[in-house]
PDB file of C-alpha atoms in Angstrom:
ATOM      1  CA  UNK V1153     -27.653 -17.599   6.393  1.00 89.00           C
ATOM      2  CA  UNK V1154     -25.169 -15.670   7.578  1.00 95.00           C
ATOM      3  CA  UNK V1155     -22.342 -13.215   6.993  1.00 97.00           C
ATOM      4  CA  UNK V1156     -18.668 -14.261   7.696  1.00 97.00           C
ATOM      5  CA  UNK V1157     -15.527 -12.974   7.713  1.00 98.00           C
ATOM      6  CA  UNK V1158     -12.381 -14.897   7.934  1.00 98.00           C
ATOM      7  CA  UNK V1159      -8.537 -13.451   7.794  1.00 98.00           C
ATOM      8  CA  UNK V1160      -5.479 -15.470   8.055  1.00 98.00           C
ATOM      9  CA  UNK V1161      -1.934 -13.927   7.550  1.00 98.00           C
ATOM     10  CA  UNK V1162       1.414 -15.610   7.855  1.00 97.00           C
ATOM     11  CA  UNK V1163       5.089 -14.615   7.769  1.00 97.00           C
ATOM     12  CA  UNK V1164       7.701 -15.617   5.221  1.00 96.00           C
ATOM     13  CA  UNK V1165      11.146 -15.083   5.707  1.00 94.00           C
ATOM     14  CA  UNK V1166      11.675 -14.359   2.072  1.00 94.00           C
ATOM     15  CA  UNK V1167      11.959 -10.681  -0.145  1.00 94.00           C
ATOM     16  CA  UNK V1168       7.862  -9.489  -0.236  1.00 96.00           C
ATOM     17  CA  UNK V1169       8.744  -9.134  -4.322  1.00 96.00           C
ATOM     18  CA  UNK V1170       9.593 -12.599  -4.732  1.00 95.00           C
ATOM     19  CA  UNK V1171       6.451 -14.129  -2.793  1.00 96.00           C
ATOM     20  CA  UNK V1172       4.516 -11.729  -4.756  1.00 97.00           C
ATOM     21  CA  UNK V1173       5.616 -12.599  -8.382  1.00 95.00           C
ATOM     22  CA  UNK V1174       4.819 -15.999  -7.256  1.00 95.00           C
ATOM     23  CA  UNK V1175       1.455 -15.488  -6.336  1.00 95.00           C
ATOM     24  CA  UNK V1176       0.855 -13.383  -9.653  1.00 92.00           C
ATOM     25  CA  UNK V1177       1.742 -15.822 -11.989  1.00 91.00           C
ATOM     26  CA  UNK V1178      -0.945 -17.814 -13.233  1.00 88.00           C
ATOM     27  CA  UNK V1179      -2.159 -21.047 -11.607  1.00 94.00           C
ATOM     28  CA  UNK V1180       0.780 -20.647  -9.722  1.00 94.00           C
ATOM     29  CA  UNK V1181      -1.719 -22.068  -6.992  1.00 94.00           C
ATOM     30  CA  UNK V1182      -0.903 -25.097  -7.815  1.00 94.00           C
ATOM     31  CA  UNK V1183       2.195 -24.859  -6.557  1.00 95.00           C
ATOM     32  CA  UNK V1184       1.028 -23.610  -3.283  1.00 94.00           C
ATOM     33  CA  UNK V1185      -2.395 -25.467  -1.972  1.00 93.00           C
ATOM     34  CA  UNK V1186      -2.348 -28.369  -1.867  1.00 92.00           C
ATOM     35  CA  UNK V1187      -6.882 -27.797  -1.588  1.00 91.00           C
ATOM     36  CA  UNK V1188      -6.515 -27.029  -5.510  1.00 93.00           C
ATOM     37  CA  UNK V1189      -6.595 -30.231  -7.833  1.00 92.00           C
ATOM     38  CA  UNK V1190      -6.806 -28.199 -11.036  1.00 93.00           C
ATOM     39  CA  UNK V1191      -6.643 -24.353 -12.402  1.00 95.00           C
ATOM     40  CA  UNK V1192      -7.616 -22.780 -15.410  1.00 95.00           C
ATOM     41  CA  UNK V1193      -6.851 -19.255 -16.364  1.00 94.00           C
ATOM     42  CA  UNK V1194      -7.702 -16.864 -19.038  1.00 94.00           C
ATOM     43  CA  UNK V1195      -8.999 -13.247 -19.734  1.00 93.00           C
ATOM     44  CA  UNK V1196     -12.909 -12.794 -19.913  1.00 90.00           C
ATOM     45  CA  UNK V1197     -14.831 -10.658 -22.277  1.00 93.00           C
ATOM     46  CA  UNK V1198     -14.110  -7.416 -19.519  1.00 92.00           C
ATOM     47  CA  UNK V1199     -10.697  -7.778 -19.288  1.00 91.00           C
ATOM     48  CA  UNK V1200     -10.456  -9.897 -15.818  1.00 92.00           C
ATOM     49  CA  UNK V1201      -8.424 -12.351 -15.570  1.00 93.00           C
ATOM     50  CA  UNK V1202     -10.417 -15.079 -14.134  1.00 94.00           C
ATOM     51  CA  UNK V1203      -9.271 -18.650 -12.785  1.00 94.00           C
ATOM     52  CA  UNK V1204     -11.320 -22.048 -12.804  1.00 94.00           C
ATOM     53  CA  UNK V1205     -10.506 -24.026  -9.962  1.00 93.00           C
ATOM     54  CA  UNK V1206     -11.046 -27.913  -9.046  1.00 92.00           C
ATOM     55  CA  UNK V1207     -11.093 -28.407  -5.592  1.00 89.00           C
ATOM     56  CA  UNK V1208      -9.023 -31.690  -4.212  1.00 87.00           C
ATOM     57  CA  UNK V1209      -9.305 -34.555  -4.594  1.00 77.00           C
ATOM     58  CA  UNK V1210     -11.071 -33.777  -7.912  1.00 62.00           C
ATOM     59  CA  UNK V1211     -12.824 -36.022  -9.965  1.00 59.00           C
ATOM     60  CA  UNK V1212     -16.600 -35.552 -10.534  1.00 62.00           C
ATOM     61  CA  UNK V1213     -19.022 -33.930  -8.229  1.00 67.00           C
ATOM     62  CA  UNK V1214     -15.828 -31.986  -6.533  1.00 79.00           C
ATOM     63  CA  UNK V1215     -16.524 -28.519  -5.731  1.00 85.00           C
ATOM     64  CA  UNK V1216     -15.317 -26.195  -8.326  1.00 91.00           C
ATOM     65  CA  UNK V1217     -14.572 -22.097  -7.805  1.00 93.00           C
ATOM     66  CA  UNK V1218     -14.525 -19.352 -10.386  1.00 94.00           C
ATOM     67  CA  UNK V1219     -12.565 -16.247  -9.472  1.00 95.00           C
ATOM     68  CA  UNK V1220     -12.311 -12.763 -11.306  1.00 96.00           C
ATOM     69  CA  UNK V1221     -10.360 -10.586 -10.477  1.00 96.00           C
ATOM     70  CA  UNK V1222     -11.228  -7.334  -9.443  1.00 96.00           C
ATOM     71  CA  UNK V1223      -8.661  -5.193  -8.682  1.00 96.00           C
ATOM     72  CA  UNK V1224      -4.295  -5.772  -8.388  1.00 95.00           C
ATOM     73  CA  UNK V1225      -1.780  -3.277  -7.699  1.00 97.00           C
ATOM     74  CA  UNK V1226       2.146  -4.384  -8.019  1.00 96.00           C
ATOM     75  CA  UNK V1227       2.804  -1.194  -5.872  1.00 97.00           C
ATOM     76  CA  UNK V1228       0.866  -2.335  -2.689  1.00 97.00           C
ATOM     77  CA  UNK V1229       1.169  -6.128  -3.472  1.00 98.00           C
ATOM     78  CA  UNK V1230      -2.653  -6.897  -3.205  1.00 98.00           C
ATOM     79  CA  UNK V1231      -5.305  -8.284  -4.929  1.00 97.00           C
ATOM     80  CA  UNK V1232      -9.146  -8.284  -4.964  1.00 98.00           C
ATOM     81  CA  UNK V1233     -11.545 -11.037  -6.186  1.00 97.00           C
ATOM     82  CA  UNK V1234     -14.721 -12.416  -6.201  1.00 97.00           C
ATOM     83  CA  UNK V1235     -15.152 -16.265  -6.412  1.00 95.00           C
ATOM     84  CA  UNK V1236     -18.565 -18.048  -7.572  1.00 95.00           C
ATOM     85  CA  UNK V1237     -18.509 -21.264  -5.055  1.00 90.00           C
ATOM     86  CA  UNK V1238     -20.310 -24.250  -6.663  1.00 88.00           C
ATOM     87  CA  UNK V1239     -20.921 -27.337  -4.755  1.00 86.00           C
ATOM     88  CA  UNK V1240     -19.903 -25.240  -1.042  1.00 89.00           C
ATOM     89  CA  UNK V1241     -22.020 -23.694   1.091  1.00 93.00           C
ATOM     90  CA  UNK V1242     -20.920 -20.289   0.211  1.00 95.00           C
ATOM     91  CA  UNK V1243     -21.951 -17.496  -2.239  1.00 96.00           C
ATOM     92  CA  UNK V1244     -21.296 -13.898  -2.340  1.00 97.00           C
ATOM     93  CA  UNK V1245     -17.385 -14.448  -1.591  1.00 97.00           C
ATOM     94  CA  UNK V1246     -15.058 -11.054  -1.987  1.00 98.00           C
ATOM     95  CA  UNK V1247     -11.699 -11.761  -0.935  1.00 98.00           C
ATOM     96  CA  UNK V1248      -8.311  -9.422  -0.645  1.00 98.00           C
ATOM     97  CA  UNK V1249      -4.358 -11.413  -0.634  1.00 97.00           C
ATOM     98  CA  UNK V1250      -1.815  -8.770   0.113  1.00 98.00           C
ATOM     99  CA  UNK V1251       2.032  -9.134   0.559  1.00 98.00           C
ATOM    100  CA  UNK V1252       3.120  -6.858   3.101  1.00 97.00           C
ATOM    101  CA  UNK V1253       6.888  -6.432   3.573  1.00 96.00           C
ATOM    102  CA  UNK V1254       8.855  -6.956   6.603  1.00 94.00           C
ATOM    103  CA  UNK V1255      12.058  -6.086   6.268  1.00 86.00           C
ATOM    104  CA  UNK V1256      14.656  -6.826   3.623  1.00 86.00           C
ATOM    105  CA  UNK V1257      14.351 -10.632   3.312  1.00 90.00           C
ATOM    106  CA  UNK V1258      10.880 -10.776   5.312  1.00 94.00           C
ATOM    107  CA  UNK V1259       6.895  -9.995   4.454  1.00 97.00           C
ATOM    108  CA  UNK V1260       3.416 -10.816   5.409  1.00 97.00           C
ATOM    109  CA  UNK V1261       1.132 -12.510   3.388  1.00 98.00           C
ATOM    110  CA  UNK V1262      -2.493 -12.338   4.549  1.00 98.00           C
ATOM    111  CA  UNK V1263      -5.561 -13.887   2.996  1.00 97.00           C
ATOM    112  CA  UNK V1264      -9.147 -11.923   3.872  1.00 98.00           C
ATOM    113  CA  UNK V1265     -12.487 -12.618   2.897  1.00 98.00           C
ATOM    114  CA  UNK V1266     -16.240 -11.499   3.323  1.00 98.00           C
ATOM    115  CA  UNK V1267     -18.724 -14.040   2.352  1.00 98.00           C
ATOM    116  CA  UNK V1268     -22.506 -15.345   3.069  1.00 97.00           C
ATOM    117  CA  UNK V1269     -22.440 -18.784   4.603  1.00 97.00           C
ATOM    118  CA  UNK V1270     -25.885 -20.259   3.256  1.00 96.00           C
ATOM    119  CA  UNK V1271     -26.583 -22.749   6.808  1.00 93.00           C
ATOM    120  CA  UNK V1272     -26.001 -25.892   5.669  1.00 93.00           C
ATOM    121  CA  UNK V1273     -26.645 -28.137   9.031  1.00 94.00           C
ATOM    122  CA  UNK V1274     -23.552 -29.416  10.234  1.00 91.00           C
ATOM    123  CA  UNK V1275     -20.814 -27.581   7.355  1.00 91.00           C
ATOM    124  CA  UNK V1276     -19.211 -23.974   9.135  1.00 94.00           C
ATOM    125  CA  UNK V1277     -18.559 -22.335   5.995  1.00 95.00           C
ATOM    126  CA  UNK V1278     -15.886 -20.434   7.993  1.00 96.00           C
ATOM    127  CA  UNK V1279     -14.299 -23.429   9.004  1.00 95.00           C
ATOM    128  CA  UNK V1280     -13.770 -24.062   5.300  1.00 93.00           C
ATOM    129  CA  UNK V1281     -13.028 -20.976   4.326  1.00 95.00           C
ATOM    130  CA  UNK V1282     -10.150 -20.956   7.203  1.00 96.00           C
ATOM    131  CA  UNK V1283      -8.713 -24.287   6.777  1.00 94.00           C
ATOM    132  CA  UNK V1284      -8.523 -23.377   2.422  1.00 93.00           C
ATOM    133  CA  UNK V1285      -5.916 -20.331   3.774  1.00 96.00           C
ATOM    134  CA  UNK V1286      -4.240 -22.497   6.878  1.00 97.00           C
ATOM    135  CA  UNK V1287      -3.044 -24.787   4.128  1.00 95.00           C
ATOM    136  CA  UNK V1288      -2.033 -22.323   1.245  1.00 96.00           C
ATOM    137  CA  UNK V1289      -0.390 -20.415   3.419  1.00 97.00           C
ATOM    138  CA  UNK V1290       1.452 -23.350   4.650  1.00 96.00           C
ATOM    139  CA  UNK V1291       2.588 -24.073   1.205  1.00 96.00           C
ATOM    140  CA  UNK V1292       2.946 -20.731   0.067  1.00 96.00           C
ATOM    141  CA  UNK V1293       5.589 -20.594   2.837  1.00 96.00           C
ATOM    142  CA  UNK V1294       7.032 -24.099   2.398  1.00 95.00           C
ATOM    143  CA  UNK V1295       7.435 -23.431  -1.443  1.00 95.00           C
ATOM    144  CA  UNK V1296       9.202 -19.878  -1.032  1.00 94.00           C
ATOM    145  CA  UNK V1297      11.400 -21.650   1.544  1.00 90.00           C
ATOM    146  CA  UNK V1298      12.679 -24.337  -0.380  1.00 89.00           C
ATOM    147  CA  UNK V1299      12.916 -21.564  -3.534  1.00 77.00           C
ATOM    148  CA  UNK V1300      14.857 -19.668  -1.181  1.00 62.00           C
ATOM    149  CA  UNK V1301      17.055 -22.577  -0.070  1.00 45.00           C
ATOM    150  CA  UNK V1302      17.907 -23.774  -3.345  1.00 46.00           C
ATOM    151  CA  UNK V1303      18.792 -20.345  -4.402  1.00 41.00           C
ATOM    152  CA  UNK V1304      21.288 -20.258  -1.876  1.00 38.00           C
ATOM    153  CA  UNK V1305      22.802 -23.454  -2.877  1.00 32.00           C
ATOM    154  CA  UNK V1306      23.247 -23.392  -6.074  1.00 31.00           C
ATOM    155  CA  UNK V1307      24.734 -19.554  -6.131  1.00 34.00           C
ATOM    156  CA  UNK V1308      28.519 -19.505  -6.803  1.00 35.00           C
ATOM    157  CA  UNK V1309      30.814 -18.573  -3.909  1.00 30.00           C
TER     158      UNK V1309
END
């Protein structure tokens, strides 16, 4: 066992508000990685809102997450969460996705986490936990993009 960290962070050439009322609404996941067959969300007994996720390609025996969240503030863009892993070789997962912006009609959208990978032989739980934000963050951008486009088509001259 040991601990990882992991950080991705892309840019999106689209208003930091807009990418972050996208990734506020709920299951709006969905939308955005392609990893995530399935989302639940609702409000727990604390308060937290808290998301049940079906990994890809779904079915039984696919790896499922739970995530609570911890923490969100509209006036830095960022959330905290925790995530219960169940069928990956992960536990102890506290993650941070902030929207950072970068101009006008720019931002930054990084994905962080801290985690214990439990040493299953031959799975790098970093690996996993790297290629999960390589392809949201692919889609996150893709999606905004094509949001973006459309926008500008279809507003009158």
């Amino acid at each position: 066992m040991s601990i990882c960290c992991v950080s991705r962070a892309r840019k999106i050439q689209v208003n930091a508000t807009e990418v972050w009322q996208e990734l506020c609404a709920p299951c709006s996941i969905l939308k955005w990685n392609p990893r995530i067959a399935e989302c639940h969300s609702r409000t727990n007994a604390a308060g937290q809102i808290t998301r049940d996720y079906v990994l890809a390609p779904g079915g039984d025996g696919a790896p499922t997450m739970v995530e609570t969240e911890l923490s969100r503030s509209d006036a830095i863009m960022t959330i905290t969460y925790t995530v219960d892993m169940r069928g990956l070789p992960i536990s102890d997962y506290v993650a941070q996705i902030s929207v950072t912006p970068a101009g006008d009609a720019d931002c930054e959208v990084e994905l962080r986490s801290r985690f214990v990978d439990l040493g299953v032989p031959g799975v790098d739980a970093s690996d996993l936990v790297a290629t999960f934000y390589e392809a949201g963050l692919q889609g996150l951008s893709d999606l905004m993009a094509s949001a973006d486009g459309a926008a500008e088509v279809t507003a009158p001259r």
